[in-house]
Short mmCIF file of C-alpha atoms in Angstrom, two decimals:
data_model
loop_
_atom_site.label_atom_id
_atom_site.label_comp_id
_atom_site.label_asym_id
_atom_site.label_seq_id
_atom_site.Cartn_x
_atom_site.Cartn_y
_atom_site.Cartn_z
CA MET A 1 47.83 90.69 196.26
CA LYS A 2 46.14 93.95 195.42
CA THR A 3 48.38 96.99 195.38
CA GLU A 4 48.71 100.30 193.56
CA PHE A 5 50.46 98.35 190.80
CA SER A 6 47.71 95.75 190.24
CA LEU A 7 46.90 97.37 186.91
CA LEU A 8 50.13 95.84 185.59
CA ASP A 9 48.57 92.37 185.89
CA SER A 10 46.35 92.98 182.89
CA MET A 11 49.15 94.31 180.65
CA PRO A 12 50.22 92.05 177.77
CA VAL A 13 53.87 92.98 178.35
CA GLY A 14 56.36 92.03 181.03
CA ALA A 15 56.25 94.69 183.73
CA PHE A 16 57.75 95.14 187.18
CA VAL A 17 58.51 97.94 189.61
CA VAL A 18 61.66 98.54 191.63
CA SER A 19 62.37 101.15 194.27
CA ARG A 20 65.49 103.39 194.32
CA ASP A 21 67.51 100.73 196.18
CA MET A 22 66.55 98.22 193.43
CA THR A 23 64.20 96.24 195.66
CA VAL A 24 61.46 94.63 193.56
CA ARG A 25 58.10 96.09 194.51
CA TYR A 26 55.88 94.38 191.97
CA TRP A 27 56.20 91.57 189.40
CA ASN A 28 53.39 90.98 186.89
CA PRO A 29 52.16 87.53 185.65
CA CYS A 30 53.80 88.07 182.26
CA MET A 31 57.19 88.38 184.01
CA GLU A 32 56.38 85.15 185.89
CA ASP A 33 55.80 83.36 182.58
CA TRP A 34 58.80 84.82 180.80
CA THR A 35 61.34 84.39 183.62
CA GLY A 36 59.95 81.39 185.51
CA ILE A 37 60.23 83.45 188.72
CA LYS A 38 57.09 83.73 190.84
CA ARG A 39 56.03 87.07 192.24
CA ALA A 40 56.15 85.77 195.78
CA ASP A 41 59.79 84.72 195.32
CA ILE A 42 61.10 88.04 194.03
CA VAL A 43 59.03 90.83 195.56
CA ALA A 44 60.87 92.51 198.46
CA THR A 45 64.21 91.11 197.29
CA SER A 46 66.91 92.93 195.34
CA LEU A 47 66.61 92.70 191.57
CA ALA A 48 70.35 91.99 191.47
CA GLU A 49 69.85 88.76 193.48
CA ALA A 50 67.88 87.25 190.62
CA PHE A 51 69.71 89.15 187.86
CA PRO A 52 73.28 89.95 189.00
CA VAL A 53 73.93 91.85 185.78
CA PHE A 54 72.26 94.83 187.46
CA LEU A 55 75.24 95.14 189.79
CA GLU A 56 77.31 96.31 186.82
CA LYS A 57 78.26 99.98 186.69
CA ARG A 58 76.71 100.50 183.27
CA TYR A 59 73.24 99.80 184.65
CA GLU A 60 73.89 101.94 187.68
CA ALA A 61 74.69 104.85 185.35
CA ARG A 62 71.58 104.31 183.23
CA LEU A 63 69.21 103.89 186.16
CA TYR A 64 70.68 106.97 187.82
CA SER A 65 69.24 109.09 185.00
CA VAL A 66 65.82 107.46 185.52
CA PHE A 67 65.66 108.17 189.23
CA GLU A 68 67.51 111.47 189.37
CA GLN A 69 66.50 113.15 186.10
CA GLY A 70 63.29 111.36 185.25
CA THR A 71 64.57 110.48 181.78
CA PRO A 72 63.28 107.17 180.37
CA VAL A 73 65.91 104.61 179.50
CA LEU A 74 65.84 102.06 176.71
CA LEU A 75 67.73 98.77 177.00
CA THR A 76 67.74 96.92 173.68
CA TYR A 77 68.35 93.26 172.98
CA ARG A 78 71.26 93.81 170.61
CA LEU A 79 73.23 95.79 173.19
CA HIS A 80 72.20 93.90 176.33
CA GLY A 81 71.09 90.43 175.20
CA ASN A 82 68.39 88.64 177.14
CA LEU A 83 68.52 90.53 180.45
CA PHE A 84 65.66 88.54 181.97
CA ALA A 85 66.33 85.01 180.74
CA ASN A 86 64.04 82.21 181.88
CA ARG A 87 65.39 80.04 184.70
CA ASP A 88 64.51 77.00 182.62
CA PRO A 89 67.18 76.80 179.90
CA SER A 90 64.86 74.67 177.73
CA CYS A 91 62.49 77.62 177.35
CA MET A 92 62.57 79.58 174.13
CA GLU A 93 64.85 82.62 174.28
CA ARG A 94 62.86 85.79 173.92
CA VAL A 95 63.97 89.06 172.40
CA TYR A 96 63.01 92.00 174.60
CA HIS A 97 63.31 95.74 174.39
CA THR A 98 63.14 97.04 177.92
CA THR A 99 62.01 100.57 178.75
CA VAL A 100 62.59 101.96 182.23
CA THR A 101 60.54 105.00 183.30
CA ARG A 102 60.22 106.80 186.60
CA LEU A 103 56.92 106.51 188.41
CA ALA A 104 55.64 109.58 190.15
CA GLY A 105 54.87 109.12 193.83
CA ASP A 106 56.07 109.71 197.33
CA GLU A 107 58.76 107.12 196.98
CA PRO A 108 60.75 107.19 193.74
CA CYS A 109 60.15 103.99 191.80
CA ALA A 110 61.05 102.79 188.33
CA LEU A 111 58.76 100.83 186.04
CA PHE A 112 60.42 98.25 183.78
CA THR A 113 58.34 97.26 180.76
CA LEU A 114 59.53 94.46 178.52
CA GLU A 115 58.22 94.49 174.96
CA ASP A 116 58.50 91.09 173.32
CA ARG A 117 60.17 91.49 169.90
CA THR A 118 60.80 87.77 169.36
CA GLU A 119 58.47 87.42 166.40
CA VAL A 120 59.71 90.60 164.75
CA SER A 121 63.27 89.48 165.36
CA ASN A 122 62.61 86.05 163.83
CA ARG A 123 61.02 87.63 160.79
CA ILE A 124 63.97 89.99 160.39
CA MET A 125 66.39 87.07 160.71
CA GLU A 126 64.46 85.09 158.11
CA ALA A 127 64.41 88.10 155.77
CA ARG A 128 68.13 88.60 156.28
CA GLN A 129 68.86 84.93 155.60
CA GLU A 130 66.75 85.15 152.45
CA LEU A 131 68.58 88.33 151.41
CA ASP A 132 71.94 86.68 152.09
CA ARG A 133 70.85 83.63 150.06
CA ARG A 134 69.87 85.88 147.16
CA ILE A 135 73.14 87.80 147.35
CA GLU A 136 75.05 84.49 147.33
CA THR A 137 72.96 83.19 144.40
CA GLU A 138 73.62 86.41 142.50
CA ARG A 139 77.33 86.08 143.24
CA LEU A 140 77.34 82.49 141.96
CA LEU A 141 75.41 83.53 138.83
CA ARG A 142 77.87 86.34 138.15
CA SER A 143 80.75 83.97 138.65
CA ALA A 144 79.14 81.40 136.29
CA LEU A 145 78.53 84.14 133.73
CA GLU A 146 82.15 85.30 133.93
CA GLU A 147 83.30 81.68 133.58
CA LYS A 148 81.01 81.23 130.56
CA GLU A 149 82.41 84.38 128.96
CA VAL A 150 85.96 83.17 129.52
CA LEU A 151 85.04 79.81 127.95
CA PHE A 152 83.38 81.50 124.96
CA ARG A 153 86.43 83.67 124.41
CA GLU A 154 88.66 80.63 124.69
CA ILE A 155 86.53 78.68 122.19
CA HIS A 156 86.59 81.50 119.65
CA HIS A 157 90.33 81.88 120.19
CA ARG A 158 90.91 78.19 119.56
CA VAL A 159 88.63 78.05 116.51
CA LYS A 160 90.42 81.09 115.10
CA ASN A 161 93.82 79.44 115.70
CA ASN A 162 92.68 76.18 114.08
CA LEU A 163 91.36 78.04 111.04
CA ASN A 164 94.63 79.96 110.83
CA SER A 165 96.48 76.64 110.91
CA ILE A 166 94.39 75.48 107.94
CA ILE A 167 95.14 78.78 106.14
CA SER A 168 98.87 78.23 106.79
CA LEU A 169 98.65 74.69 105.39
CA ILE A 170 96.91 75.99 102.26
CA HIS A 171 99.59 78.67 101.97
CA LEU A 172 102.32 76.03 102.16
CA GLN A 173 100.49 74.02 99.53
CA LEU A 174 100.30 77.13 97.33
CA ASP A 175 104.09 77.50 97.44
CA ALA A 176 104.50 73.92 96.31
CA ILE A 177 102.21 74.31 93.26
CA ASP A 178 103.18 75.92 89.96
CA ASP A 179 99.85 75.50 88.18
CA GLU A 180 98.25 78.97 88.12
CA PRO A 181 94.55 77.92 87.99
CA THR A 182 95.11 75.62 90.96
CA GLN A 183 96.95 78.43 92.77
CA ALA A 184 93.98 80.73 92.10
CA HIS A 185 91.52 78.16 93.46
CA LEU A 186 93.60 77.65 96.60
CA GLY A 187 93.90 81.45 97.01
CA ASP A 188 90.12 81.78 96.85
CA LEU A 189 89.71 78.96 99.34
CA GLU A 190 92.21 80.66 101.66
CA ALA A 191 90.23 83.94 101.46
CA ARG A 192 86.98 82.14 102.31
CA ILE A 193 88.46 80.41 105.33
CA GLN A 194 90.06 83.72 106.32
CA SER A 195 86.58 85.29 106.53
CA PHE A 196 85.55 82.60 109.05
CA SER A 197 88.72 83.09 111.05
CA LEU A 198 88.20 86.85 111.17
CA LEU A 199 84.69 86.36 112.49
CA HIS A 200 86.03 84.35 115.44
CA GLU A 201 88.83 86.85 115.97
CA THR A 202 86.32 89.72 116.13
CA LEU A 203 84.16 87.78 118.57
CA TYR A 204 87.19 86.93 120.71
CA ARG A 205 88.14 90.60 120.97
CA GLY A 206 84.63 91.69 121.92
CA ASN A 207 82.51 90.74 124.89
CA VAL A 208 79.29 89.69 123.14
CA TYR A 209 79.27 86.23 121.59
CA ASP A 210 75.96 85.87 119.77
CA LYS A 211 75.99 89.17 117.85
CA ILE A 212 78.61 91.16 116.00
CA ASP A 213 79.10 94.69 114.71
CA ILE A 214 78.98 94.15 110.98
CA ALA A 215 80.93 97.33 110.16
CA GLU A 216 83.84 96.17 112.30
CA TYR A 217 83.79 92.62 110.98
CA LEU A 218 83.33 93.35 107.25
CA GLY A 219 85.86 96.18 107.51
CA ILE A 220 88.53 93.69 108.65
CA VAL A 221 87.48 91.19 105.96
CA VAL A 222 88.06 93.85 103.28
CA GLU A 223 91.37 94.93 104.82
CA ARG A 224 92.73 91.37 105.07
CA LEU A 225 91.59 90.44 101.57
CA GLN A 226 93.40 93.47 100.20
CA GLU A 227 96.54 92.46 102.09
CA SER A 228 96.39 88.80 101.06
CA THR A 229 95.80 89.44 97.37
CA SER A 230 98.56 92.08 97.27
CA ALA A 231 96.65 93.50 94.35
CA ALA A 232 98.38 96.67 93.21
CA GLY A 233 96.27 99.73 92.52
CA VAL A 234 93.18 98.44 94.32
CA HIS A 235 91.41 101.01 96.46
CA CYS A 236 88.45 100.07 98.62
CA ALA A 237 86.01 102.75 99.82
CA ILE A 238 84.12 101.30 102.73
CA ASN A 239 80.86 102.86 103.88
CA LEU A 240 79.30 100.46 106.35
CA LYS A 241 76.83 101.48 109.02
CA SER A 242 77.70 100.30 112.50
CA VAL A 243 74.95 97.75 112.97
CA VAL A 244 74.69 94.58 115.01
CA ILE A 245 73.73 91.28 113.40
CA SER A 246 73.61 87.66 114.55
CA VAL A 247 76.86 85.71 114.25
CA LYS A 248 75.29 83.14 111.89
CA LYS A 249 74.11 85.81 109.45
CA ALA A 250 77.42 87.65 109.74
CA LEU A 251 79.21 84.45 108.65
CA TYR A 252 77.09 84.24 105.45
CA LEU A 253 77.52 87.94 104.79
CA GLY A 254 81.30 87.76 105.29
CA LEU A 255 81.60 84.86 102.86
CA ALA A 256 79.37 86.63 100.30
CA LEU A 257 81.51 89.78 100.59
CA VAL A 258 84.70 87.79 100.02
CA GLU A 259 83.22 86.42 96.77
CA LEU A 260 81.94 89.82 95.64
CA LEU A 261 85.27 91.49 96.36
CA THR A 262 87.32 88.73 94.76
CA ASN A 263 85.14 89.09 91.70
CA ALA A 264 85.53 92.87 91.63
CA MET A 265 89.30 92.66 92.07
CA LYS A 266 89.52 90.20 89.19
CA TYR A 267 87.21 91.87 86.70
CA GLY A 268 86.73 95.44 87.83
CA ARG A 269 89.99 96.96 86.69
CA SER A 270 89.57 100.26 84.84
CA ALA A 271 91.32 101.24 81.64
CA ASP A 272 94.12 103.01 83.53
CA GLY A 273 94.87 99.83 85.50
CA SER A 274 93.48 101.04 88.81
CA THR A 275 90.53 99.49 90.64
CA THR A 276 88.24 101.38 92.96
CA ILE A 277 85.71 99.30 94.82
CA ALA A 278 82.94 100.93 96.87
CA ILE A 279 81.36 98.79 99.57
CA ASP A 280 78.15 100.07 101.13
CA LEU A 281 75.58 98.69 103.49
CA VAL A 282 72.29 100.49 102.96
CA PRO A 283 68.80 99.95 104.33
CA ALA A 284 66.22 98.88 101.74
CA GLU A 285 62.59 97.93 102.21
CA ALA A 286 61.26 97.16 105.66
CA GLY A 287 63.47 94.54 107.28
CA SER A 288 65.81 94.36 104.27
CA TRP A 289 69.32 95.59 103.72
CA ILE A 290 71.60 95.76 100.69
CA LEU A 291 75.30 95.00 100.72
CA ARG A 292 76.44 96.87 97.63
CA VAL A 293 79.79 96.28 95.89
CA ARG A 294 80.59 98.49 92.96
CA ASP A 295 83.75 98.71 90.87
CA ASN A 296 84.95 101.18 88.24
CA GLY A 297 85.79 98.55 85.64
CA PRO A 298 84.43 98.19 82.12
CA GLY A 299 81.16 96.72 83.35
CA ILE A 300 80.08 93.12 83.20
CA SER A 301 78.37 91.89 80.04
CA GLU A 302 75.24 89.71 79.95
CA ASN A 303 77.32 86.91 78.48
CA ALA A 304 79.81 87.15 81.32
CA ILE A 305 76.97 86.98 83.85
CA THR A 306 75.64 83.82 82.19
CA GLU A 307 79.12 82.28 82.15
CA CYS A 308 79.70 83.25 85.77
CA LYS A 309 76.58 81.49 86.94
CA ASP A 310 78.39 78.15 86.83
CA SER A 311 81.35 79.45 88.82
CA LEU A 312 81.80 78.35 92.41
CA GLY A 313 82.02 82.00 93.55
CA LEU A 314 78.62 82.94 92.18
CA LYS A 315 77.08 79.70 93.39
CA LEU A 316 78.33 80.53 96.86
CA ILE A 317 76.92 84.06 96.69
CA GLN A 318 73.55 82.64 95.60
CA MET A 319 73.66 80.08 98.44
CA MET A 320 74.39 82.82 100.97
CA ALA A 321 71.54 84.93 99.57
CA ASP A 322 69.20 81.96 99.92
CA GLU A 323 70.31 81.41 103.50
CA LEU A 324 69.58 85.08 104.26
CA SER A 325 66.23 85.05 102.38
CA GLY A 326 67.70 87.53 99.92
CA SER A 327 68.72 87.92 96.28
CA ILE A 328 71.48 89.26 94.05
CA ARG A 329 71.22 91.77 91.27
CA PHE A 330 73.83 92.69 88.67
CA LEU A 331 73.57 96.32 87.59
CA LYS A 332 75.42 98.46 85.10
CA PRO A 333 75.38 102.05 86.34
CA ALA A 334 75.19 104.79 83.70
CA ASP A 335 78.59 106.18 84.73
CA GLY A 336 80.27 102.81 84.25
CA GLY A 337 81.49 99.87 86.27
CA THR A 338 79.57 97.00 87.72
CA GLN A 339 77.32 97.13 90.74
CA ILE A 340 76.17 94.02 92.55
CA ASP A 341 73.41 94.42 95.10
CA PHE A 342 73.29 91.61 97.61
CA SER A 343 70.02 92.09 99.42
CA PHE A 344 69.15 90.20 102.55
CA SER A 345 66.63 90.38 105.33
CA SER A 346 67.76 90.63 108.92
CA ASP A 347 66.65 91.98 112.26
CA ILE A 348 69.61 94.32 112.32
CA GLU A 349 70.10 96.61 115.32
CA GLN A 350 71.54 99.99 114.42
CA THR A 351 74.05 101.24 116.98
CA GLU A 352 74.61 104.71 115.55
CA MET B 1 67.87 133.67 164.85
CA ILE B 2 70.45 135.52 166.88
CA MET B 3 71.64 134.64 170.38
CA SER B 4 74.27 136.62 172.24
CA VAL B 5 77.82 135.30 172.20
CA ALA B 6 77.82 134.84 175.99
CA ARG B 7 74.62 132.77 175.92
CA LEU B 8 75.82 130.74 172.94
CA ASP B 9 79.19 130.09 174.61
CA THR B 10 77.41 128.89 177.75
CA LEU B 11 75.16 126.63 175.72
CA THR B 12 78.21 125.23 173.90
CA GLU B 13 79.77 124.47 177.30
CA LEU B 14 76.62 122.67 178.47
CA VAL B 15 76.26 120.73 175.21
CA THR B 16 79.92 119.68 175.47
CA LEU B 17 79.32 118.58 179.06
CA GLY B 18 76.26 116.53 178.04
CA ILE B 19 78.01 114.99 175.05
CA GLY B 20 80.97 114.08 177.28
CA ARG B 21 78.66 112.33 179.75
CA SER B 22 76.89 110.45 176.99
CA ALA B 23 80.27 109.22 175.68
CA GLU B 24 81.07 107.91 179.17
CA VAL B 25 77.76 106.01 179.34
CA LEU B 26 78.08 104.67 175.79
CA ASN B 27 81.57 103.40 176.55
CA LEU B 28 80.16 101.45 179.47
CA ILE B 29 77.56 99.68 177.37
CA LEU B 30 79.15 99.28 173.94
CA ASN B 31 81.62 96.80 172.53
CA GLU B 32 83.63 99.55 170.85
CA HIS B 33 85.31 102.58 172.38
CA ILE B 34 83.44 105.63 171.27
CA GLU B 35 84.42 109.30 171.23
CA LEU B 36 81.89 112.05 170.79
CA SER B 37 82.27 115.70 170.08
CA ALA B 38 79.90 118.53 169.27
CA PRO B 39 82.17 121.25 167.97
CA ILE B 40 79.58 123.57 166.39
CA ILE B 41 76.26 124.72 167.78
CA SER B 42 73.80 127.26 166.46
CA ILE B 43 70.27 128.56 167.06
CA LEU B 44 68.06 128.53 163.96
CA ASP B 45 64.53 128.98 162.80
CA VAL B 46 62.97 125.55 162.15
CA GLY B 47 62.39 126.58 158.52
CA GLU B 48 66.15 126.84 157.99
CA LEU B 49 66.76 123.22 158.90
CA PRO B 50 66.21 121.60 155.45
CA GLU B 51 68.82 123.91 153.93
CA ILE B 52 71.26 123.33 156.79
CA LEU B 53 70.89 119.52 156.70
CA LYS B 54 71.19 119.50 152.88
CA ALA B 55 69.48 116.11 152.81
CA ASP B 56 67.22 116.53 149.80
CA GLU B 57 68.20 113.19 148.31
CA ASP B 58 69.32 111.33 151.41
CA ARG B 59 67.09 109.32 153.68
CA LEU B 60 67.44 110.35 157.29
CA SER B 61 67.21 108.26 160.46
CA ALA B 62 66.49 109.96 163.74
CA VAL B 63 65.79 109.16 167.37
CA SER B 64 63.19 111.48 168.80
CA MET B 65 62.22 112.23 172.42
CA ARG B 66 59.62 114.79 173.39
CA TYR B 67 60.17 116.85 176.51
CA ALA B 68 57.83 119.01 178.54
CA GLY B 69 57.89 121.06 181.73
CA SER B 70 59.74 124.36 182.03
CA MET B 71 60.33 124.07 178.29
CA ASP B 72 58.40 122.16 175.63
CA GLY B 73 59.66 120.57 172.46
CA VAL B 74 61.35 117.63 170.83
CA THR B 75 64.98 116.55 170.76
CA GLU B 76 66.21 114.51 167.82
CA LEU B 77 69.50 112.81 167.09
CA ILE B 78 69.72 112.78 163.31
CA PHE B 79 71.90 110.79 160.91
CA ARG B 80 71.82 109.98 157.25
CA SER B 81 70.31 106.47 157.20
CA LYS B 82 73.39 104.87 155.64
CA GLU B 83 75.58 106.41 158.34
CA ALA B 84 73.13 105.31 161.04
CA GLY B 85 73.36 101.72 159.73
CA LYS B 86 77.15 101.86 159.80
CA LEU B 87 77.14 103.22 163.36
CA VAL B 88 74.76 100.51 164.59
CA ASP B 89 76.67 97.68 162.89
CA CYS B 90 79.98 99.00 164.18
CA ILE B 91 78.89 99.25 167.82
CA THR B 92 77.18 95.86 167.79
CA GLY B 93 80.12 94.23 166.00
CA GLU B 94 77.91 92.98 163.17
CA GLU B 95 78.86 92.73 159.55
CA ASN B 96 78.00 95.93 157.75
CA ARG B 97 74.74 95.51 155.90
CA THR B 98 74.05 97.39 152.72
CA GLU B 99 70.26 97.59 152.67
CA GLU B 100 68.62 101.00 152.72
CA GLY B 101 67.01 101.92 156.03
CA LEU B 102 67.14 100.13 159.36
CA ASP B 103 65.12 97.08 160.36
CA ALA B 104 63.28 97.06 163.68
CA LEU B 105 66.20 95.60 165.66
CA ARG B 106 68.82 97.94 164.23
CA ALA B 107 66.40 100.86 164.69
CA GLY B 108 65.99 99.75 168.33
CA THR B 109 69.75 99.85 168.83
CA LEU B 110 69.95 103.33 167.32
CA CYS B 111 67.11 104.34 169.63
CA GLU B 112 69.15 103.28 172.63
CA VAL B 113 72.19 105.24 171.44
CA GLY B 114 69.96 108.25 170.84
CA ASN B 115 68.35 107.73 174.24
CA VAL B 116 71.76 107.89 175.96
CA VAL B 117 72.89 110.96 174.02
CA ILE B 118 69.64 112.89 174.41
CA ASN B 119 69.29 111.99 178.13
CA SER B 120 72.82 113.15 178.84
CA LEU B 121 72.53 116.31 176.81
CA MET B 122 69.13 117.38 178.10
CA GLY B 123 70.09 116.26 181.62
CA ALA B 124 73.22 118.45 181.52
CA ILE B 125 71.30 121.50 180.29
CA SER B 126 68.37 121.15 182.70
CA ASN B 127 70.55 120.29 185.72
CA GLU B 128 73.01 123.12 185.20
CA LEU B 129 70.33 125.68 184.37
CA ASP B 130 68.24 124.35 187.22
CA PHE B 131 64.91 123.54 185.61
CA HIS B 132 62.84 120.40 185.34
CA LEU B 133 61.71 118.43 182.31
CA THR B 134 59.81 115.19 181.72
CA TYR B 135 60.36 113.01 178.69
CA THR B 136 58.59 110.49 176.49
CA VAL B 137 60.28 107.22 175.54
CA PRO B 138 62.52 107.43 172.47
CA THR B 139 61.01 106.69 169.06
CA TYR B 140 62.63 106.02 165.72
CA LEU B 141 61.89 108.21 162.68
CA GLU B 142 62.97 107.58 159.11
CA GLY B 143 62.37 109.61 155.97
CA GLY B 144 63.13 112.98 154.48
CA VAL B 145 63.90 116.12 156.47
CA ASP B 146 60.18 117.00 156.24
CA VAL B 147 59.36 113.98 158.45
CA LEU B 148 61.69 115.31 161.15
CA VAL B 149 60.40 118.85 160.88
CA ALA B 150 56.78 117.63 160.97
CA GLU B 151 57.49 115.90 164.28
CA ALA B 152 58.90 119.18 165.62
CA LYS B 153 55.94 121.18 164.35
CA LEU B 154 53.59 118.82 166.20
CA ALA B 155 55.27 120.12 169.33
CA GLU B 156 54.74 123.68 168.03
CA ALA B 157 58.46 124.25 167.82
CA ARG B 158 59.69 127.36 166.01
CA ALA B 159 63.34 127.42 167.01
CA VAL B 160 66.01 124.77 167.02
CA LEU B 161 69.30 124.43 168.86
CA LEU B 162 71.45 122.50 166.40
CA ALA B 163 74.66 120.78 167.48
CA LYS B 164 76.80 119.09 164.85
CA THR B 165 77.96 115.86 166.45
CA VAL B 166 80.80 113.56 165.48
CA PHE B 167 80.92 109.91 166.56
CA ASN B 168 84.35 108.32 166.33
CA VAL B 169 84.00 104.54 166.71
CA ALA B 170 86.98 102.34 165.86
CA THR B 171 88.05 103.60 162.43
CA LEU B 172 84.66 105.09 161.63
CA ARG B 173 83.87 108.77 161.75
CA ILE B 174 80.14 109.35 161.64
CA GLU B 175 78.57 112.76 161.60
CA GLY B 176 75.15 113.48 162.99
CA GLU B 177 73.15 116.38 164.32
CA ILE B 178 71.42 116.91 167.62
CA ALA B 179 68.42 119.12 167.11
CA VAL B 180 66.63 120.51 170.19
CA PHE B 181 63.37 121.87 168.80
CA MET B 182 61.49 124.30 171.02
CA SER B 183 58.69 126.84 171.00
CA LEU B 184 59.51 130.55 171.05
CA ALA B 185 58.31 130.71 174.67
CA SER B 186 60.72 127.90 175.52
CA LEU B 187 63.55 129.73 173.74
CA HIS B 188 62.88 132.83 175.85
CA TYR B 189 62.80 130.66 178.97
CA LEU B 190 66.14 129.14 177.97
CA GLU B 191 67.65 132.59 177.41
CA LYS B 192 66.51 133.75 180.84
CA ALA B 193 67.87 130.59 182.44
CA LEU B 194 71.20 131.18 180.68
CA ASP B 195 71.29 134.77 181.94
CA LEU B 196 70.65 133.59 185.52
CA TYR B 197 73.40 130.99 185.12
CA LEU B 198 75.81 133.66 183.85
CA ALA B 199 74.90 135.96 186.73
CA ARG B 200 75.72 133.37 189.40
#
C-alpha cells in the first residue's frame, strides 16, 4: 500500500494518521508491532472502535485544538496511561508519550506519533527504587544511632548511680568509724570514686560519649571535692581551657587532680589559716599539656617530698602520669607555696 | 515597555479567557480539580525578566513552545523547579518527591500541562484577534533564568507579555508565570490587532 503517508513506514516510532472524523487513514508497521493490530484491520475504521477511550470528552477537547487551531497536543503516559495497549495481554506494557500534530493538506488530518519511553521509564523507576532504598537505609541508620545514644546515656547513668551507691556505702561506713586515720583513708577513697562518678555524670548530660570537655569535667571535680571536704577557708581559682580529651585520659586526669587537690588542701594552708589553690591547664611543648596545682602554703620541703613518695596519693599520681606518658614536678615558687606540675601528652582538641 | 491601558485591559481579558479554557481542559484530564487564574499581566523588555522573576538562586522549570505566522516568538510556562515537582506530583496523585529537578517522566507530565495552558492561551488570543499561528511541540527546559531567556533570544524576541499565574490544586497553591516572548515587529502587530479588536 503506497500512499502519501508511506514515509511513516520507515520511522522508528509508532505513527498513524486520522482524519477529522477520527477515521484511521494510515497505520505504520511500528504501530502494528506495538498494538498487535494490522494496518488492514484498522485503516478506514474509526479509531474509537479499536480504542474506545477516544470517545471521551477530554480527548475531543484536546483534538479540537489540533484540528481547529493547529496547536500540537501532547498526551503523556502518567496522565493517560497506555492509550494504545497491545491486544495480547502477555505483551510487555510500553510507556508512550504521544504527540498529535495537524498535517497540512486539502483534508485536515492529524498525525499521532508515539515515542517509546519504556527504557527511560524503567531506568527512572530503578533509580527511584534505589533512592528510596537509600533513604530507608539512612532512616534505619539514624534510628540505630539514636538508639545507641540512648543506650550510652543509660549506661553512663547506671554506672554513675552504682558508683554513687558505693560512695553512700563508704559514707555510712565513715559514720560508724571513730578512728581518724581510717576516716581519712575512707574520705580519700570516697573522693576518688566521686571523680569516676562525675565523669559518667558529665558524659550522661552531654551527647558525645567518647570525648569530654576537660574544663567542664575538672571544674565539677573541684567543686564537689570542695563541698565534700567542707574545708573552711579554702578558695579554688580555676583557670582551665575548654578543651576536649578522650574519656580514658580524662579519667586519669580527674583522679590525678583529686590527689593533687587533696594534698594541697591538707598541706597548703597559709599562716593566716586560709588556703588558696590555683588550678591551671596550660599548653607546654608540642603535644604536651600541664595540669598545674599551686597553693599558698608554706611550701613543701625536700624531706616531705621524700616521705610522700611512699604515700598512696603520690603513687596514684605517678601511676596516672605514667598512663598519660607524662611526669610530675614539685616546685617551690619564689613568692611561696607549692606548685605541682602534672605534665601529660594528649591529642587535645581546643574548642575555644 | 508601555502599552496603553485599553490594549492592556483587552489583553488581560484574552489571557483570562485562555486561562479559563485551559482550566476546563485540565479538569477533564486530571485526577484533581484545578483552578487557574492570571490576575496580573504586564509587557516588559526581555532584559527585565531576570529581575522580575527574582530567581537568582532558584532552579526554574519551564515548558516552551515556539510559534510562528502573523507573530513570531516563544511562549513559556515557568515555575520554580520545586513548585513544578509539587504540581506534577499533586495532579498525578503521586507521593511528593524531594529530589531537585524533574526526571523525564515528571518533565513529560509538566510538558502536557504546559501544552494545555499555552494552547488555550495562544488559541484564545489568536482566535479573538483573528490571526493565525503555527506551533512546535512542547519542550521542557530546566536551569537558571538565563536558560529561559536564551531560548527566547534564539527566536529574536525583545518583548515579553508576562502573566502571573496561580494554580490551585487540592490544598496546593502554586505560582507560575506565562511568558509570551515576541519580536518588536510581533509586538507592533499585536498592538494593531488589539486596536482593530477594540474598534469592532
